[in-house]
Structures are given as structure tokens and as C-alpha cells.
């Protein structure tokens, strides 16, 4: 049985390296997406000033969105370089770094929501803004790492951050007249349950794929 164990370890290491190569592509892709987004927010207030401030209001600082998205793009670019370095040396990624990265990724839409909530009244309305959908994107792409616990963790962090922000904005929006569905806290709690469930489902799918490899 010893030779089989050695073969299994080698096979697992090869899978880990292939997953890391996929992570490099993923990080570069996300870096490109956020770079384009940063560039878009650079030119948007220049060429479509009235539309820009009409959408985001006069409280928005036009330098913050491109700086934020540019910083995110830089983070993913640096990550791709580091992961590529480990992959070239056939060194598996430390488990801590995977969970740390999951926290960083799910915090990206959270930071966007907090900023939008600071310049929007009532703040609870930003909980239906586009950044909310980014949570689900990061939960889904966590499947590429073929790690059940990591996918569940990503779903948990996304749900926890969303719920905390929803409760905070809900308390700050008291006294404002809001639509029932948006201003109703239970509807946001239901969304967090869906986020966490999505993480469990994605984790289950990845575990089944891993078993078949």
C-alpha cells in the first residue's frame, strides 16, 4: 500500500499545481476587469460629467472610484505574480493565504457598498446596487480552487459582511420613507441565507468534482 500512497501524494501535488495555474489566470483576468473599470471611472466624469453626477450625486469624490478599482486591480496582479512563482517551484499555496484572499475578495463589494451608503440617503437603497451581485460572482469562482471548506467560508464571509452592512444601513435609514421590500430587514436576511447556501452548494459541487479526479 506504500507505493500507492506515494503515487497518490504525487497525483495530489500535480492537481494542486494545476489549480494554482488556474488561479494565475483567474487573478490576471480579475486584474484586467478592475483595470478597465478603473479606467472607465477615470474618463466617465470627464466626458459625461452631468450624467456621472446625475447617477452618483454631487457628494461623490470622482477620484475615489478609479483609485479604489485601481488598487483592487493591483492586488490581483501582484497575487498572480506570487501564485505563478509558487507554481513554477511546485510549492502548494499556504492554506492561510487562500482564506485571506477569500476575505479580501468578498470585502471588495462590501467596501463599495459602504462608500455608496455614505453618499446616499437613505443608505439602505444601496443594498440593491450592482456591487451586491459581485458577492455571488466571487462565491461562484471559488469553485475553481476545488476546496469545499473554502467555498463555504467564502459564502459565510459574504453573507456575514452583507448582513452587517444591511443592519447598519437599516438603522441609519430610520425616519426615511422607503419601499417595503428594500427597507424591510428580513428581506436582506433572506438574501444572506441565499448567499451562504450558494457557498455550500458550490462547495458540494467542487467536492464531487474533486472525488472524480
mmCIF file of C-alpha atoms in Angstrom:
data_model
loop_
_atom_site.group_PDB
_atom_site.id
_atom_site.type_symbol
_atom_site.label_atom_id
_atom_site.label_comp_id
_atom_site.label_asym_id
_atom_site.label_seq_id
_atom_site.Cartn_x
_atom_site.Cartn_y
_atom_site.Cartn_z
ATOM 1 C CA UNK A 1 0.000 0.000 0.000
ATOM 2 C CA UNK A 2 3.002 2.289 0.482
ATOM 3 C CA UNK A 3 3.678 2.700 -3.283
ATOM 4 C CA UNK A 4 0.009 3.621 -3.828
ATOM 5 C CA UNK A 5 0.242 6.266 -1.104
ATOM 6 C CA UNK A 6 3.308 7.764 -2.758
ATOM 7 C CA UNK A 7 1.571 7.797 -6.141
ATOM 8 C CA UNK A 8 -1.491 9.438 -4.554
ATOM 9 C CA UNK A 9 0.667 12.154 -2.970
ATOM 10 C CA UNK A 10 2.337 12.869 -6.315
ATOM 11 C CA UNK A 11 -1.066 12.966 -8.021
ATOM 12 C CA UNK A 12 -2.444 15.351 -5.395
ATOM 13 C CA UNK A 13 0.565 17.620 -5.790
ATOM 14 C CA UNK A 14 0.098 17.706 -9.571
ATOM 15 C CA UNK A 15 -3.568 18.639 -9.105
ATOM 16 C CA UNK A 16 -2.564 21.387 -6.681
ATOM 17 C CA UNK A 17 -0.117 22.842 -9.209
ATOM 18 C CA UNK A 18 -2.778 22.787 -11.959
ATOM 19 C CA UNK A 19 -5.233 24.535 -9.628
ATOM 20 C CA UNK A 20 -2.588 27.183 -8.940
ATOM 21 C CA UNK A 21 -2.084 27.716 -12.676
ATOM 22 C CA UNK A 22 -5.828 28.251 -12.960
ATOM 23 C CA UNK A 23 -5.592 30.719 -10.075
ATOM 24 C CA UNK A 24 -2.965 32.695 -12.003
ATOM 25 C CA UNK A 25 -5.301 33.015 -14.991
ATOM 26 C CA UNK A 26 -8.181 33.941 -12.698
ATOM 27 C CA UNK A 27 -6.147 36.616 -10.888
ATOM 28 C CA UNK A 28 -4.930 38.121 -14.176
ATOM 29 C CA UNK A 29 -8.473 38.151 -15.547
ATOM 30 C CA UNK A 30 -9.817 39.929 -12.443
ATOM 31 C CA UNK A 31 -6.911 42.360 -12.560
ATOM 32 C CA UNK A 32 -7.819 43.186 -16.154
ATOM 33 C CA UNK A 33 -11.515 43.614 -15.335
ATOM 34 C CA UNK A 34 -10.835 46.006 -12.457
ATOM 35 C CA UNK A 35 -8.219 47.882 -14.511
ATOM 36 C CA UNK A 36 -10.822 48.522 -17.215
ATOM 37 C CA UNK A 37 -13.343 49.545 -14.548
ATOM 38 C CA UNK A 38 -10.806 51.961 -13.051
ATOM 39 C CA UNK A 39 -10.123 53.474 -16.487
ATOM 40 C CA UNK A 40 -13.866 53.798 -17.118
ATOM 41 C CA UNK A 41 -14.334 55.758 -13.885
ATOM 42 C CA UNK A 42 -11.390 57.966 -14.881
ATOM 43 C CA UNK A 43 -12.955 59.080 -18.159
ATOM 44 C CA UNK A 44 -16.623 58.944 -17.102
ATOM 45 C CA UNK A 45 -16.612 62.236 -15.097
ATOM 46 C CA UNK A 46 -14.506 63.934 -17.793
ATOM 47 C CA UNK A 47 -16.592 63.201 -20.880
ATOM 48 C CA UNK A 48 -20.008 62.684 -19.249
ATOM 49 C CA UNK A 49 -19.843 64.949 -16.227
ATOM 50 C CA UNK A 50 -23.574 65.706 -15.970
ATOM 51 C CA UNK A 51 -24.532 62.046 -16.343
ATOM 52 C CA UNK A 52 -21.871 60.994 -13.821
ATOM 53 C CA UNK A 53 -23.021 63.322 -11.074
ATOM 54 C CA UNK A 54 -26.650 62.682 -12.017
ATOM 55 C CA UNK A 55 -26.158 58.978 -11.300
ATOM 56 C CA UNK A 56 -23.918 59.182 -8.225
ATOM 57 C CA UNK A 57 -24.903 62.581 -6.836
ATOM 58 C CA UNK A 58 -22.766 65.619 -6.094
ATOM 59 C CA UNK A 59 -21.348 64.089 -2.898
ATOM 60 C CA UNK A 60 -19.169 61.586 -4.733
ATOM 61 C CA UNK A 61 -15.456 62.265 -4.995
ATOM 62 C CA UNK A 62 -14.530 61.467 -8.640
ATOM 63 C CA UNK A 63 -11.036 60.364 -7.582
ATOM 64 C CA UNK A 64 -12.168 57.649 -5.163
ATOM 65 C CA UNK A 65 -13.781 55.082 -7.561
ATOM 66 C CA UNK A 66 -10.827 54.874 -10.005
ATOM 67 C CA UNK A 67 -8.359 54.776 -7.102
ATOM 68 C CA UNK A 68 -10.334 52.001 -5.406
ATOM 69 C CA UNK A 69 -10.697 49.842 -8.516
ATOM 70 C CA UNK A 70 -7.087 50.529 -9.489
ATOM 71 C CA UNK A 71 -5.923 49.305 -6.070
ATOM 72 C CA UNK A 72 -8.007 46.145 -6.449
ATOM 73 C CA UNK A 73 -6.534 45.550 -9.913
ATOM 74 C CA UNK A 74 -3.023 45.945 -8.491
ATOM 75 C CA UNK A 75 -3.813 43.463 -5.702
ATOM 76 C CA UNK A 76 -4.893 40.784 -8.169
ATOM 77 C CA UNK A 77 -1.912 41.499 -10.432
ATOM 78 C CA UNK A 78 0.555 41.068 -7.556
ATOM 79 C CA UNK A 79 -1.338 37.927 -6.484
ATOM 80 C CA UNK A 80 -0.959 36.436 -9.968
ATOM 81 C CA UNK A 81 2.816 37.007 -9.844
ATOM 82 C CA UNK A 82 3.181 35.408 -6.410
ATOM 83 C CA UNK A 83 0.999 32.393 -7.289
ATOM 84 C CA UNK A 84 2.922 31.917 -10.543
ATOM 85 C CA UNK A 85 6.179 31.934 -8.591
ATOM 86 C CA UNK A 86 4.918 29.211 -6.239
ATOM 87 C CA UNK A 87 3.528 27.187 -9.148
ATOM 88 C CA UNK A 88 6.873 27.308 -11.010
ATOM 89 C CA UNK A 89 8.587 25.940 -7.907
ATOM 90 C CA UNK A 90 5.870 23.272 -7.402
ATOM 91 C CA UNK A 91 5.153 24.715 -3.958
ATOM 92 C CA UNK A 92 1.499 24.475 -2.825
ATOM 93 C CA UNK A 93 -0.158 27.684 -1.697
ATOM 94 C CA UNK A 94 -0.351 28.054 2.105
ATOM 95 C CA UNK A 95 -3.892 27.389 3.330
ATOM 96 C CA UNK A 96 -3.914 30.670 5.217
ATOM 97 C CA UNK A 97 -3.306 32.649 2.018
ATOM 98 C CA UNK A 98 -6.364 31.089 0.352
ATOM 99 C CA UNK A 99 -8.665 32.072 3.211
ATOM 100 C CA UNK A 100 -7.063 35.501 3.482
ATOM 101 C CA UNK A 101 -7.661 36.035 -0.235
ATOM 102 C CA UNK A 102 -11.304 34.957 0.169
ATOM 103 C CA UNK A 103 -11.789 37.624 2.851
ATOM 104 C CA UNK A 104 -10.159 40.281 0.653
ATOM 105 C CA UNK A 105 -12.293 39.368 -2.364
ATOM 106 C CA UNK A 106 -15.596 39.380 -0.506
ATOM 107 C CA UNK A 107 -14.643 42.684 1.134
ATOM 108 C CA UNK A 108 -14.384 44.406 -2.260
ATOM 109 C CA UNK A 109 -18.162 44.752 -2.776
ATOM 110 C CA UNK A 110 -18.537 45.494 0.945
ATOM 111 C CA UNK A 111 -16.201 48.494 0.678
ATOM 112 C CA UNK A 112 -18.081 49.706 -2.399
ATOM 113 C CA UNK A 113 -21.418 49.450 -0.555
ATOM 114 C CA UNK A 114 -20.087 51.300 2.499
ATOM 115 C CA UNK A 115 -18.838 54.149 0.347
ATOM 116 C CA UNK A 116 -22.074 54.392 -1.637
ATOM 117 C CA UNK A 117 -24.047 54.301 1.597
ATOM 118 C CA UNK A 118 -22.036 57.251 2.901
ATOM 119 C CA UNK A 119 -23.090 59.450 -0.034
ATOM 120 C CA UNK A 120 -26.657 58.157 -0.481
ATOM 121 C CA UNK A 121 -29.759 58.802 1.605
ATOM 122 C CA UNK A 122 -31.448 56.652 2.675
ATOM 123 C CA UNK A 123 -28.390 54.387 2.772
ATOM 124 C CA UNK A 124 -30.435 51.164 2.693
ATOM 125 C CA UNK A 125 -31.120 51.745 -1.020
ATOM 126 C CA UNK A 126 -27.532 50.846 -1.930
ATOM 127 C CA UNK A 127 -28.237 47.263 -0.817
ATOM 128 C CA UNK A 128 -29.793 46.683 -4.240
ATOM 129 C CA UNK A 129 -26.877 48.315 -6.109
ATOM 130 C CA UNK A 130 -24.657 46.358 -8.570
ATOM 131 C CA UNK A 131 -21.852 45.650 -6.007
ATOM 132 C CA UNK A 132 -24.211 43.184 -4.279
ATOM 133 C CA UNK A 133 -24.034 40.856 -7.282
ATOM 134 C CA UNK A 134 -20.228 40.787 -7.030
ATOM 135 C CA UNK A 135 -20.609 38.697 -3.846
ATOM 136 C CA UNK A 136 -22.204 35.904 -5.879
ATOM 137 C CA UNK A 137 -19.503 36.150 -8.564
ATOM 138 C CA UNK A 138 -16.743 35.554 -6.003
ATOM 139 C CA UNK A 139 -18.724 32.723 -4.399
ATOM 140 C CA UNK A 140 -19.098 31.014 -7.788
ATOM 141 C CA UNK A 141 -15.478 31.381 -8.877
ATOM 142 C CA UNK A 142 -14.315 29.947 -5.553
ATOM 143 C CA UNK A 143 -15.225 26.615 -7.169
ATOM 144 C CA UNK A 144 -12.072 26.880 -9.299
ATOM 145 C CA UNK A 145 -9.986 26.062 -6.219
ATOM 146 C CA UNK A 146 -11.746 22.701 -5.709
ATOM 147 C CA UNK A 147 -11.979 23.204 -1.964
ATOM 148 C CA UNK A 148 -15.290 22.560 -0.188
ATOM 149 C CA UNK A 149 -14.343 24.377 3.019
ATOM 150 C CA UNK A 150 -13.061 27.406 1.119
ATOM 151 C CA UNK A 151 -16.288 27.775 -0.877
ATOM 152 C CA UNK A 152 -18.385 27.505 2.289
ATOM 153 C CA UNK A 153 -16.085 30.011 4.001
ATOM 154 C CA UNK A 154 -16.445 32.434 1.081
ATOM 155 C CA UNK A 155 -20.237 32.162 1.267
ATOM 156 C CA UNK A 156 -20.151 32.668 5.038
ATOM 157 C CA UNK A 157 -17.939 35.771 4.854
ATOM 158 C CA UNK A 158 -20.034 37.274 2.047
ATOM 159 C CA UNK A 159 -23.270 36.652 3.964
ATOM 160 C CA UNK A 160 -21.827 37.999 7.226
ATOM 161 C CA UNK A 161 -20.483 41.191 5.667
ATOM 162 C CA UNK A 162 -23.688 41.813 3.719
ATOM 163 C CA UNK A 163 -25.843 41.283 6.815
ATOM 164 C CA UNK A 164 -23.684 43.574 8.962
ATOM 165 C CA UNK A 165 -23.872 46.355 6.361
ATOM 166 C CA UNK A 166 -27.639 45.856 5.896
ATOM 167 C CA UNK A 167 -28.252 46.153 9.656
ATOM 168 C CA UNK A 168 -26.038 49.256 9.831
ATOM 169 C CA UNK A 169 -27.753 50.961 6.886
ATOM 170 C CA UNK A 170 -31.187 49.932 8.133
ATOM 171 C CA UNK A 171 -30.556 51.626 11.483
ATOM 172 C CA UNK A 172 -29.269 54.748 9.710
ATOM 173 C CA UNK A 173 -32.298 54.888 7.411
ATOM 174 C CA UNK A 174 -34.867 55.142 10.200
ATOM 175 C CA UNK A 175 -37.084 58.156 9.612
ATOM 176 C CA UNK A 176 -36.816 57.932 5.829
ATOM 177 C CA UNK A 177 -39.704 56.682 3.741
ATOM 178 C CA UNK A 178 -38.513 53.601 1.839
ATOM 179 C CA UNK A 179 -40.080 50.922 -0.291
ATOM 180 C CA UNK A 180 -41.237 47.932 1.766
ATOM 181 C CA UNK A 181 -39.034 45.347 0.051
ATOM 182 C CA UNK A 182 -35.854 47.435 0.284
ATOM 183 C CA UNK A 183 -36.402 48.883 3.740
ATOM 184 C CA UNK A 184 -37.559 45.585 5.233
ATOM 185 C CA UNK A 185 -34.644 43.960 7.119
ATOM 186 C CA UNK A 186 -35.994 40.358 6.832
ATOM 187 C CA UNK A 187 -35.674 40.587 3.034
ATOM 188 C CA UNK A 188 -31.954 41.284 3.427
ATOM 189 C CA UNK A 189 -31.610 38.465 5.958
ATOM 190 C CA UNK A 190 -33.158 36.137 3.382
ATOM 191 C CA UNK A 191 -30.544 37.292 0.880
ATOM 192 C CA UNK A 192 -27.736 36.448 3.303
ATOM 193 C CA UNK A 193 -29.186 32.958 3.757
ATOM 194 C CA UNK A 194 -29.149 32.575 -0.018
ATOM 195 C CA UNK A 195 -25.505 33.716 -0.148
ATOM 196 C CA UNK A 196 -24.401 31.199 2.467
ATOM 197 C CA UNK A 197 -26.452 28.432 0.818
ATOM 198 C CA UNK A 198 -24.801 29.283 -2.511
ATOM 199 C CA UNK A 199 -21.400 28.779 -0.881
ATOM 200 C CA UNK A 200 -22.468 25.364 0.448
ATOM 201 C CA UNK A 201 -23.851 24.309 -2.947
ATOM 202 C CA UNK A 202 -20.709 25.466 -4.778
ATOM 203 C CA UNK A 203 -18.592 23.655 -2.175
ATOM 204 C CA UNK A 204 -20.600 20.459 -2.627
ATOM 205 C CA UNK A 205 -20.168 20.601 -6.398
ATOM 206 C CA UNK A 206 -16.406 21.131 -6.072
ATOM 207 C CA UNK A 207 -16.125 18.217 -3.629
ATOM 208 C CA UNK A 208 -17.882 15.936 -6.130
ATOM 209 C CA UNK A 209 -15.557 17.065 -8.917
ATOM 210 C CA UNK A 210 -12.518 16.504 -6.695
ATOM 211 C CA UNK A 211 -13.667 12.953 -5.863
ATOM 212 C CA UNK A 212 -13.855 12.117 -9.574
ATOM 213 C CA UNK A 213 -10.333 13.321 -10.319
#
